[in-house]
mmCIF file of C-alpha atoms in Angstrom:
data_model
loop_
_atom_site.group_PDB
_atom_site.id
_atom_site.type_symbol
_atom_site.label_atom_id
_atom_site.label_comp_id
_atom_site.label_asym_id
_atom_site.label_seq_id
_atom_site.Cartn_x
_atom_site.Cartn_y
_atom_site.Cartn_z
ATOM 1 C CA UNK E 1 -25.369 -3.852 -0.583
ATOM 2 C CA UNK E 2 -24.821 -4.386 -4.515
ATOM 3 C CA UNK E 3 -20.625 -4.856 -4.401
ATOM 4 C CA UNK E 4 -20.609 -3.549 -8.277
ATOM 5 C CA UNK E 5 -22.301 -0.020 -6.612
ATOM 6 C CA UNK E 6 -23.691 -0.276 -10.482
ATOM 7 C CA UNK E 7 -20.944 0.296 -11.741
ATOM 8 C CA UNK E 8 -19.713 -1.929 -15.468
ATOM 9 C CA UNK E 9 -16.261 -2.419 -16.308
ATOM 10 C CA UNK E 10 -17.004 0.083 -19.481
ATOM 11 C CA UNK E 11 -18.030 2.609 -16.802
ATOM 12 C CA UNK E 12 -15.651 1.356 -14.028
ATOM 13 C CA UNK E 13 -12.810 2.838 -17.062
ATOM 14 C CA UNK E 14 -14.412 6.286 -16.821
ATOM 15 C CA UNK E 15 -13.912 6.850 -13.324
ATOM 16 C CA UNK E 16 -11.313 9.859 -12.633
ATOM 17 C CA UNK E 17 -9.593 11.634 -9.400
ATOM 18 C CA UNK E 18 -9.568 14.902 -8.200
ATOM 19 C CA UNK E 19 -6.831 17.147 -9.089
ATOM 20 C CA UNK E 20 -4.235 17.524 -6.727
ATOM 21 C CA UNK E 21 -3.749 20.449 -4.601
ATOM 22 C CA UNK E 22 -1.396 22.896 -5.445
ATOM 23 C CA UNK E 23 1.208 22.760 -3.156
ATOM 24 C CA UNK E 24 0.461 18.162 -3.692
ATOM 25 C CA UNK E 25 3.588 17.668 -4.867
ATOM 26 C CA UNK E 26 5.779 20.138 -2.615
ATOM 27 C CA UNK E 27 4.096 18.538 0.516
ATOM 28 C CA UNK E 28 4.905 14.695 -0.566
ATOM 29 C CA UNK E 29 8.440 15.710 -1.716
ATOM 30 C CA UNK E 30 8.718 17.778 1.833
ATOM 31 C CA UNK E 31 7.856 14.337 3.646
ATOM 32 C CA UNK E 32 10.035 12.130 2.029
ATOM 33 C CA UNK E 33 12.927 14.148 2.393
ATOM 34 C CA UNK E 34 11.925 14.549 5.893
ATOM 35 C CA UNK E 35 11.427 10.949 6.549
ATOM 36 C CA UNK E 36 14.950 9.589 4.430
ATOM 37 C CA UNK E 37 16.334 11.729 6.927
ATOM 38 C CA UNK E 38 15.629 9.523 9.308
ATOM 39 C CA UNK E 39 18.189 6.396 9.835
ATOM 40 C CA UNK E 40 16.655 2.959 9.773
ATOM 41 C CA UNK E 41 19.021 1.162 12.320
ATOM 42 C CA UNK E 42 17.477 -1.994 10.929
ATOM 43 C CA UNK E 43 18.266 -5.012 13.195
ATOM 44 C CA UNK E 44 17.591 -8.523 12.360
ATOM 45 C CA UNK E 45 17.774 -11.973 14.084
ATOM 46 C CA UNK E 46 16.260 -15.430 12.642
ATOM 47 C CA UNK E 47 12.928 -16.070 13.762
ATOM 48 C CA UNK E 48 11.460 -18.769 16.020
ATOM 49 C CA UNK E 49 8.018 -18.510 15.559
ATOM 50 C CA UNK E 50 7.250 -18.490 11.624
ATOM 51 C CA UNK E 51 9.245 -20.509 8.916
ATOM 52 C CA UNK E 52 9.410 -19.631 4.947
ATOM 53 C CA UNK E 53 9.900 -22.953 2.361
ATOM 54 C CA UNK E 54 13.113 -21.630 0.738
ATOM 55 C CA UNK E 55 13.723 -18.888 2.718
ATOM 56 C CA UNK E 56 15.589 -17.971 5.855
ATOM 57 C CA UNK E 57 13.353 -15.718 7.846
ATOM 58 C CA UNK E 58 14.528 -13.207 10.526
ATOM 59 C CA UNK E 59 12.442 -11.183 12.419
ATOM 60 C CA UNK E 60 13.159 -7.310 11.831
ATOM 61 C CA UNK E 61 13.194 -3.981 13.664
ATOM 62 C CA UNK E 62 13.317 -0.425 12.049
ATOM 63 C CA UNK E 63 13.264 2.987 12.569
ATOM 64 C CA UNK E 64 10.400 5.547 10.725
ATOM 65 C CA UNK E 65 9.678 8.950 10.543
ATOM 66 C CA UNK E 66 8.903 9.976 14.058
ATOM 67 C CA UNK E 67 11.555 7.702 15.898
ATOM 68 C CA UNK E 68 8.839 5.162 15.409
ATOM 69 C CA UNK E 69 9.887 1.854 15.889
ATOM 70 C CA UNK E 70 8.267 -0.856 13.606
ATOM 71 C CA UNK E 71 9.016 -4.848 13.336
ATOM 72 C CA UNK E 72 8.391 -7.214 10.513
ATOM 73 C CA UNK E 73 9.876 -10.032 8.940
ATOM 74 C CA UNK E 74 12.513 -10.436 6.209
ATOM 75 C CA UNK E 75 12.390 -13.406 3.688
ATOM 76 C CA UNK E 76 16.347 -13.964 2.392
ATOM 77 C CA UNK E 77 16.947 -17.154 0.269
ATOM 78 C CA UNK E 78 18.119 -19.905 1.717
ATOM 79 C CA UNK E 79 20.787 -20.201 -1.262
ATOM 80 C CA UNK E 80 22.468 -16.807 -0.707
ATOM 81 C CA UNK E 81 21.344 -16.026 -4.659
ATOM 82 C CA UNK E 82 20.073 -11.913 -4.130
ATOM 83 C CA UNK E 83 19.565 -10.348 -6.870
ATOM 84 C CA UNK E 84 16.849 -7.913 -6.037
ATOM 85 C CA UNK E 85 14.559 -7.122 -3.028
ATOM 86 C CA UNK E 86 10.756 -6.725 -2.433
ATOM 87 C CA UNK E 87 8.807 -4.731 0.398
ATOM 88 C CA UNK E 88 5.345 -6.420 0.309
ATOM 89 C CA UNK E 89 2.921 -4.422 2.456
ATOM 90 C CA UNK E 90 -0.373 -5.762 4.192
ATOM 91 C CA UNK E 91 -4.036 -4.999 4.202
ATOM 92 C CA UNK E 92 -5.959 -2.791 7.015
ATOM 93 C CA UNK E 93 -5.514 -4.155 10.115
ATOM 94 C CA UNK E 94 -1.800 -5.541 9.815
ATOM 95 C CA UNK E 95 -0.030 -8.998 9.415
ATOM 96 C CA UNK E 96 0.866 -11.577 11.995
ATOM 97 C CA UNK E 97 3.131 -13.461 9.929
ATOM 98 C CA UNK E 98 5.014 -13.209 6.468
ATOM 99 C CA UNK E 99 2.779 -14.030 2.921
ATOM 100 C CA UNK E 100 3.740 -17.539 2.146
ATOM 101 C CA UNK E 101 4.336 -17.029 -1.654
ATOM 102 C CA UNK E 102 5.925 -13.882 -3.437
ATOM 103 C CA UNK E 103 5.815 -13.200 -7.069
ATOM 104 C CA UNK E 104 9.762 -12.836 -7.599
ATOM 105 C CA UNK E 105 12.577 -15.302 -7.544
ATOM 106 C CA UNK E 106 16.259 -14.297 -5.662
ATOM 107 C CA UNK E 107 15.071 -11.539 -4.150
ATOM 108 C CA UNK E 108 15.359 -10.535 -0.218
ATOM 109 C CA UNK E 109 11.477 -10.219 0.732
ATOM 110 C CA UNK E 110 10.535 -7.555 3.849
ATOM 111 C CA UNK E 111 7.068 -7.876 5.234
ATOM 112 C CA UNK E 112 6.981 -4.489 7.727
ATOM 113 C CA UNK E 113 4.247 -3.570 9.392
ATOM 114 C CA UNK E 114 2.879 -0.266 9.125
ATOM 115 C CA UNK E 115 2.721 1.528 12.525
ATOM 116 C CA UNK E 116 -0.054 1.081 14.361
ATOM 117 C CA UNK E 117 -0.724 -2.262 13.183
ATOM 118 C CA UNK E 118 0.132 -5.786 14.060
ATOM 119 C CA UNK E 119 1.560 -7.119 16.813
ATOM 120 C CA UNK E 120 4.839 -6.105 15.867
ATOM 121 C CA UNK E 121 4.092 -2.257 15.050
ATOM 122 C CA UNK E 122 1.604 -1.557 17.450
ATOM 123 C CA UNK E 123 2.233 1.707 18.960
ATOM 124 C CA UNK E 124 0.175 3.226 22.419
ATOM 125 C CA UNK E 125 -0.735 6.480 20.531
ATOM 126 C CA UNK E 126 -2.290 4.878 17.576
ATOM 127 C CA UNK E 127 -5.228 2.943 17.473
ATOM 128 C CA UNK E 128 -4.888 -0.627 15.931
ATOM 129 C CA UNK E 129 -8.603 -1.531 14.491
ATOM 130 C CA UNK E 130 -8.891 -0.014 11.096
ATOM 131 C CA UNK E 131 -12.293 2.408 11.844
ATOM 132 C CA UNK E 132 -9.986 4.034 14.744
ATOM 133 C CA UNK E 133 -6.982 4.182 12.331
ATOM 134 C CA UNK E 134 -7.854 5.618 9.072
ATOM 135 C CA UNK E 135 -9.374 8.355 11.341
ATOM 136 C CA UNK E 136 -6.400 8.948 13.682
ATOM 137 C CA UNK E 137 -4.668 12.789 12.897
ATOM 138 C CA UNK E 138 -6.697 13.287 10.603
ATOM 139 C CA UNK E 139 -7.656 17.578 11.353
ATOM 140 C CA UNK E 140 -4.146 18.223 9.793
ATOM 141 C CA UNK E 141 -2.580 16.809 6.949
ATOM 142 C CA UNK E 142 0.530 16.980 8.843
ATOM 143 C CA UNK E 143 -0.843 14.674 11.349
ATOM 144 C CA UNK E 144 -2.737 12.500 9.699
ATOM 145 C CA UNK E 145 -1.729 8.662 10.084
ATOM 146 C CA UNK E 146 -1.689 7.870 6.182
ATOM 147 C CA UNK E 147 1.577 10.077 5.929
ATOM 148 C CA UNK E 148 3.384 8.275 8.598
ATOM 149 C CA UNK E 149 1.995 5.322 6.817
ATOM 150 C CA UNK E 150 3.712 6.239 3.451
ATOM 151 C CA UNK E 151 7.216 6.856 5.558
ATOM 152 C CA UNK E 152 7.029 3.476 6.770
ATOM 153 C CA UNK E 153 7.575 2.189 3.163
ATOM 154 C CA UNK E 154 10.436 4.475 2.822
ATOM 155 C CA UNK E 155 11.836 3.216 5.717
ATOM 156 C CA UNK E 156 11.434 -0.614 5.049
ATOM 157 C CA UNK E 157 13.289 0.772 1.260
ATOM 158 C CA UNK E 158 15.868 1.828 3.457
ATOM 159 C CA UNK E 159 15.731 -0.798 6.007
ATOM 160 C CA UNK E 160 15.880 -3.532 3.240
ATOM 161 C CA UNK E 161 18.974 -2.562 1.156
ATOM 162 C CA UNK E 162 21.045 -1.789 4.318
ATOM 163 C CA UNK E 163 19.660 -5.234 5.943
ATOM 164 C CA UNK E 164 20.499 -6.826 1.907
ATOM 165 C CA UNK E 165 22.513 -4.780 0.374
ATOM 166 C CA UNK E 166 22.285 -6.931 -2.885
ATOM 167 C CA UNK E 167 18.563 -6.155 -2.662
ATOM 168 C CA UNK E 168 18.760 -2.801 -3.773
ATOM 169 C CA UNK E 169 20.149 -3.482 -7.062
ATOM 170 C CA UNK E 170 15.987 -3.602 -7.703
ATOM 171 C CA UNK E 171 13.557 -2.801 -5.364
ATOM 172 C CA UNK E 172 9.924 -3.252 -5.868
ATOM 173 C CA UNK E 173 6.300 -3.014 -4.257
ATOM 174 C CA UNK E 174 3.691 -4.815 -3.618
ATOM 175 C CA UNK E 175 0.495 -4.163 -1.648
ATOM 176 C CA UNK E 176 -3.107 -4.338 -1.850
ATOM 177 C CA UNK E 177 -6.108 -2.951 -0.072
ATOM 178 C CA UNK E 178 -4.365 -0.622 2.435
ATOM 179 C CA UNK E 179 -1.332 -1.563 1.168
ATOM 180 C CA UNK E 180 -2.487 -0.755 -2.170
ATOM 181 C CA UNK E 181 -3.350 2.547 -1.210
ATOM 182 C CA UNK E 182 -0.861 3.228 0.562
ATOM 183 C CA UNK E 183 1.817 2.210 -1.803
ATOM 184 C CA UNK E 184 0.000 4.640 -4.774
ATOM 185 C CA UNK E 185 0.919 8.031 -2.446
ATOM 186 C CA UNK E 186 4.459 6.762 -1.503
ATOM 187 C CA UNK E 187 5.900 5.588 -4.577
ATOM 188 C CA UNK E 188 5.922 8.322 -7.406
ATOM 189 C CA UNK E 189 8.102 9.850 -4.671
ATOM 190 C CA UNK E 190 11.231 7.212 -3.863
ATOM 191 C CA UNK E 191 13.126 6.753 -6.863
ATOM 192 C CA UNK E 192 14.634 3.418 -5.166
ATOM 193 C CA UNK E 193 11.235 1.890 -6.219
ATOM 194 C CA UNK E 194 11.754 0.759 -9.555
ATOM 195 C CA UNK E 195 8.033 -1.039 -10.143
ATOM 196 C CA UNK E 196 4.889 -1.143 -8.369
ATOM 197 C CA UNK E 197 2.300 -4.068 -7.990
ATOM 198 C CA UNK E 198 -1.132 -2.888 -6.286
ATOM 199 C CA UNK E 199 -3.975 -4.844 -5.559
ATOM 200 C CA UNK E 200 -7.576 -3.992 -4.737
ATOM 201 C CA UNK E 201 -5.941 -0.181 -3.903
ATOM 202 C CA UNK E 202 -7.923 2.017 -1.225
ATOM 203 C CA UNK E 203 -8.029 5.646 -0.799
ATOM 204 C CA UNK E 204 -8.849 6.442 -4.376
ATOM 205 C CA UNK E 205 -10.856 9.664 -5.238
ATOM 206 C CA UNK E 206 -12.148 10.228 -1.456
ATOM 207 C CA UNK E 207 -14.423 13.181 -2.769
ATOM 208 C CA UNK E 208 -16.779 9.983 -4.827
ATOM 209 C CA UNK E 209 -15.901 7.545 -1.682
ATOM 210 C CA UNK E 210 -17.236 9.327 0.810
ATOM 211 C CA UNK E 211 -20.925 9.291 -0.757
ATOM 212 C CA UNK E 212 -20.789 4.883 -1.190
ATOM 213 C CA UNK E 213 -21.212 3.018 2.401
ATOM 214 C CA UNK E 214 -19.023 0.213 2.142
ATOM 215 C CA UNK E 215 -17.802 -2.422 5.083
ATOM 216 C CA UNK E 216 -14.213 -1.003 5.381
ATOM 217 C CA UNK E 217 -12.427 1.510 6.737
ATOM 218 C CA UNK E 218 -14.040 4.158 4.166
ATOM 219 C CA UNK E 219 -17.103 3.626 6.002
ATOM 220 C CA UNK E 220 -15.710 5.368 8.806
ATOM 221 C CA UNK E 221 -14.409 8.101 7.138
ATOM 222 C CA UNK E 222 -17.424 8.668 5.560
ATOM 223 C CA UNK E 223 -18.977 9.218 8.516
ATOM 224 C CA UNK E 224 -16.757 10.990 9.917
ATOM 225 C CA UNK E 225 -16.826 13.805 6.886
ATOM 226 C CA UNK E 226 -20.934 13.737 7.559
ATOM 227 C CA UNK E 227 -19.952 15.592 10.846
ATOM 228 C CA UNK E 228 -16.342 16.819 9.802
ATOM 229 C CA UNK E 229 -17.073 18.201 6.111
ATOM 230 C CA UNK E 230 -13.449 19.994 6.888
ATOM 231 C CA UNK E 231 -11.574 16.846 6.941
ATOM 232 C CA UNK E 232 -11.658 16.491 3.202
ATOM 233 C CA UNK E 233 -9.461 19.050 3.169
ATOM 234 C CA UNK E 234 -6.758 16.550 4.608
ATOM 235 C CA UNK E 235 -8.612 13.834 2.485
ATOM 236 C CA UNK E 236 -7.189 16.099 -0.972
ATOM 237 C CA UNK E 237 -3.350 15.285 0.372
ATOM 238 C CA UNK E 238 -3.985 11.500 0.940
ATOM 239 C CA UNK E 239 -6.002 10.537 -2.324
ATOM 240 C CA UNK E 240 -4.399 7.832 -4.233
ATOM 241 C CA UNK E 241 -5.286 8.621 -7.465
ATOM 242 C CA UNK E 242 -4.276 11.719 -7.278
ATOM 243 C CA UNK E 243 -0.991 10.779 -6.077
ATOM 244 C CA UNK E 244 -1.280 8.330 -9.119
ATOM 245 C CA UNK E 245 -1.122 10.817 -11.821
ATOM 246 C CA UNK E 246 2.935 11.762 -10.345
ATOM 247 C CA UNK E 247 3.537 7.598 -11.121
ATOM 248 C CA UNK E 248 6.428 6.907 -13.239
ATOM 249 C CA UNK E 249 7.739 3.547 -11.898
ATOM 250 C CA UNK E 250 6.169 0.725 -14.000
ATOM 251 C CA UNK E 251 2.796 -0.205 -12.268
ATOM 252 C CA UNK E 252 0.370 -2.905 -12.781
ATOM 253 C CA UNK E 253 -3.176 -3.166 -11.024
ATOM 254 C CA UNK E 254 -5.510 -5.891 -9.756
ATOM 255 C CA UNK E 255 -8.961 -4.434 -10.167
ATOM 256 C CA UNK E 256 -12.523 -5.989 -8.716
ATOM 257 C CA UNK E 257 -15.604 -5.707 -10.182
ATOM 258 C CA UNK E 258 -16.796 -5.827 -6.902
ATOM 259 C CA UNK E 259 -16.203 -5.560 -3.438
ATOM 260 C CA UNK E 260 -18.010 -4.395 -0.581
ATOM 261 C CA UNK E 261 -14.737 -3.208 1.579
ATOM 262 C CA UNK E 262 -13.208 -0.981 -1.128
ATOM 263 C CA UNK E 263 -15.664 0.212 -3.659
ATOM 264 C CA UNK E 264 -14.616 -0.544 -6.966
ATOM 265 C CA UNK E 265 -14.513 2.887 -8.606
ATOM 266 C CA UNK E 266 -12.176 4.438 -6.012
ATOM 267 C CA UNK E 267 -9.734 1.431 -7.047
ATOM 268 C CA UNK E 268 -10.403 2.122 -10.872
ATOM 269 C CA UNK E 269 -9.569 5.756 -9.964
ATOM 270 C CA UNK E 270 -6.242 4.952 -9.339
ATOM 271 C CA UNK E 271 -5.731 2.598 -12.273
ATOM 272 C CA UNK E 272 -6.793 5.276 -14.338
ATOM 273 C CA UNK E 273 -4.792 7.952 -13.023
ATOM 274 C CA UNK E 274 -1.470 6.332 -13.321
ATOM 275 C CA UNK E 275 0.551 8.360 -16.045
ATOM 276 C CA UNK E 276 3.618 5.984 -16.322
ATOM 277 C CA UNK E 277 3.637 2.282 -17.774
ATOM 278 C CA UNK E 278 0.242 0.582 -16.104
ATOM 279 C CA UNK E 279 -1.430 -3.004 -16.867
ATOM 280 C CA UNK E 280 -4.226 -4.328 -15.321
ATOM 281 C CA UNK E 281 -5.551 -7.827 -13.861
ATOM 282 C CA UNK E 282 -9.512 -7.694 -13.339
ATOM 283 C CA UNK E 283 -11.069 -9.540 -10.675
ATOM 284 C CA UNK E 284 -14.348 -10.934 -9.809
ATOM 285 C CA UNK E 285 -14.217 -9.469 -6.610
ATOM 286 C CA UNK E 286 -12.409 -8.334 -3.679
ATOM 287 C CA UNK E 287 -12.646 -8.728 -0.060
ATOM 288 C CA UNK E 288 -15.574 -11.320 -0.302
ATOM 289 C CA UNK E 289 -15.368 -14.964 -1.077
ATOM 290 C CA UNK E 290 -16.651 -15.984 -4.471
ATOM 291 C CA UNK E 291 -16.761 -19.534 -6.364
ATOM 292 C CA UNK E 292 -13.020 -19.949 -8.277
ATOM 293 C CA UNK E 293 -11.470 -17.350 -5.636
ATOM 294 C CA UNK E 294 -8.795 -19.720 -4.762
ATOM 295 C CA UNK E 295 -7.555 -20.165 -9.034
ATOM 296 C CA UNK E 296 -8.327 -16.169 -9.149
ATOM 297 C CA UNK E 297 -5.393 -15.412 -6.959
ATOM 298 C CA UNK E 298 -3.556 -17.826 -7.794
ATOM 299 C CA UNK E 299 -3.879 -16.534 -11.629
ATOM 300 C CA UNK E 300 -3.429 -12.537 -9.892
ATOM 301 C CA UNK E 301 0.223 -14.334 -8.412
ATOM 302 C CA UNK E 302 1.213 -15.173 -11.712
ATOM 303 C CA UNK E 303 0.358 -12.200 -13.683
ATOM 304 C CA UNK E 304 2.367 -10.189 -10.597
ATOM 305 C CA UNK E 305 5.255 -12.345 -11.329
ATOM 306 C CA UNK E 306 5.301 -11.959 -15.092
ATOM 307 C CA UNK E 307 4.792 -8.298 -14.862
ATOM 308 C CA UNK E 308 7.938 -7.818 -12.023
ATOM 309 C CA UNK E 309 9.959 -10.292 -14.500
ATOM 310 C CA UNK E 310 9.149 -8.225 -17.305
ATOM 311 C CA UNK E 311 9.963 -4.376 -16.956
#
């Protein structure tokens, strides 16, 4: 498998998204209404098992569209200095444990995990391996997992500043692969996100993904549409870069020039949708190890934190 899928930066910068639906907007403004109705009852206690340099860490509990129940961590300084807070997603397949470094200083960090994933948001009536997840609900768009997915971010919003509630003087994202994704069709929609950080973001122009075999979950969707054509039709309500073009919060994207998990030009797709403020990092690669991978995020931290200082 070539990881560029032939594709040059120069070309990479060409890429578009479908346009959205008609009723797009309507339907992602009808969820989040529906799911800020929905009262976090956020509960915290400090945490045994995991420890944060500088932080005090508590392991979380919060409610989501649904009545679902997730659990996560939150990061609080150890100083008592809050100024702002951060919900920091995960990649397909969930976290066990709280990123050791964030990109922002005095600011109350919540790692959730998205339902269905990770030990502490696994749920009986979703599947918890990525193939089985990206494909659960998926005949409806009002059952498809990707929208409860989106919730769950405005429910660790929610969860955070009632948890902090200096945090939500400023209240950021960041995620990457499914978290960048996932994070491009639920922002544009919370106005308590004031900037956006995505990395590696999946789920971008499904109509081009489904026709590049890749090793992550896109491959099984693109299976699936082989047999399903009909599920595209979902697919149109969950595209990120469609959801991109409704972006006003400032957003800045970490884009590989290859990577065999999430096909570069659906990432690019989303970069190149955004319509608000947008600056790139370009990587070498995602989701494959690579000589100078190590300095390369290190260098993606930085430019993260400088951005989220910045606007």
């Amino acid at each position: 498998m070539d990881p560029t899928y032939g594709y040059t930066l120069e070309t990479l910068l060409e890429v578009g998204g479908p346009p959205p639906p008609p009723d797009f907007a309507d339907f992602w403004t009808g969820l989040y209404r529906e799911a800020r109705s929905v009262e976090p009852a956020a509960t915290m206690r400090p945490s045994q098992a995991f420890a944060m340099p500088g932080f005090d860490l508590y392991d979380v509990g919060l409610s989501s569209l649904g009545g679902i129940r997730l659990g996560g961590w939150l990061a609080v300084p150890a100083d008592g200095r809050v100024e702002r807070g951060l919900v920091m997603s995960h990649g397909y397949g969930g976290r066990i444990a709280p990123e050791p470094a964030v990109p922002v200083e005095r600011a109350a960090v919540l790692f959730p995990c998205a339902r269905g994933m990770g030990d502490r948001s696994r749920i009986g009536s979703i599947p918890d391996t990525a193939e089985e997840h990206v494909l659960h609900g998926i005949a409806s768009r009002d059952t498809y997992v990707h929208g409860g997915c989106a919730a769950d971010v405005w429910a660790a919003v929610g969860a955070l500043c009632e948890l902090v509630p200096e945090a939500a003087a400023r209240v950021d994202y960041l995620g990457g692969s499914f978290g960048g994704g996932i994070g491009a069709l639920a922002a544009p929609w919370d106005e308590r996100i004031a900037a956006v950080c995505l990395s590696v973001p999946s789920f971008g122009n499904h109509p081009l993904r489904v026709t590049l075999p890749c090793t992550g979950s896109g491959e099984a969707v693109r299976r699936h549409v082989t047999h399903h054509p009909e599920a595209l039709d979902t697919l149109r309500y969950f595209d990120a870069a469609t959801a991109a073009t409704f972006m006003r919060a400032p957003t800045h994207v970490g884009l590989a020039l290859a990577d065999p998990a999430v096909p570069p030009p659906g990432q690019f797709a989303v970069y190149n949708a955004l319509s608000g403020p947008r600056e790139s990092f370009i990587r070498i690669a995602g989701h494959m190890d690579y000589p100078g991978m190590a300095d390369e995020a290190a260098a993606l931290l930085a430019a993260q934190r400088a951005f989220l200082d910045r606007v």
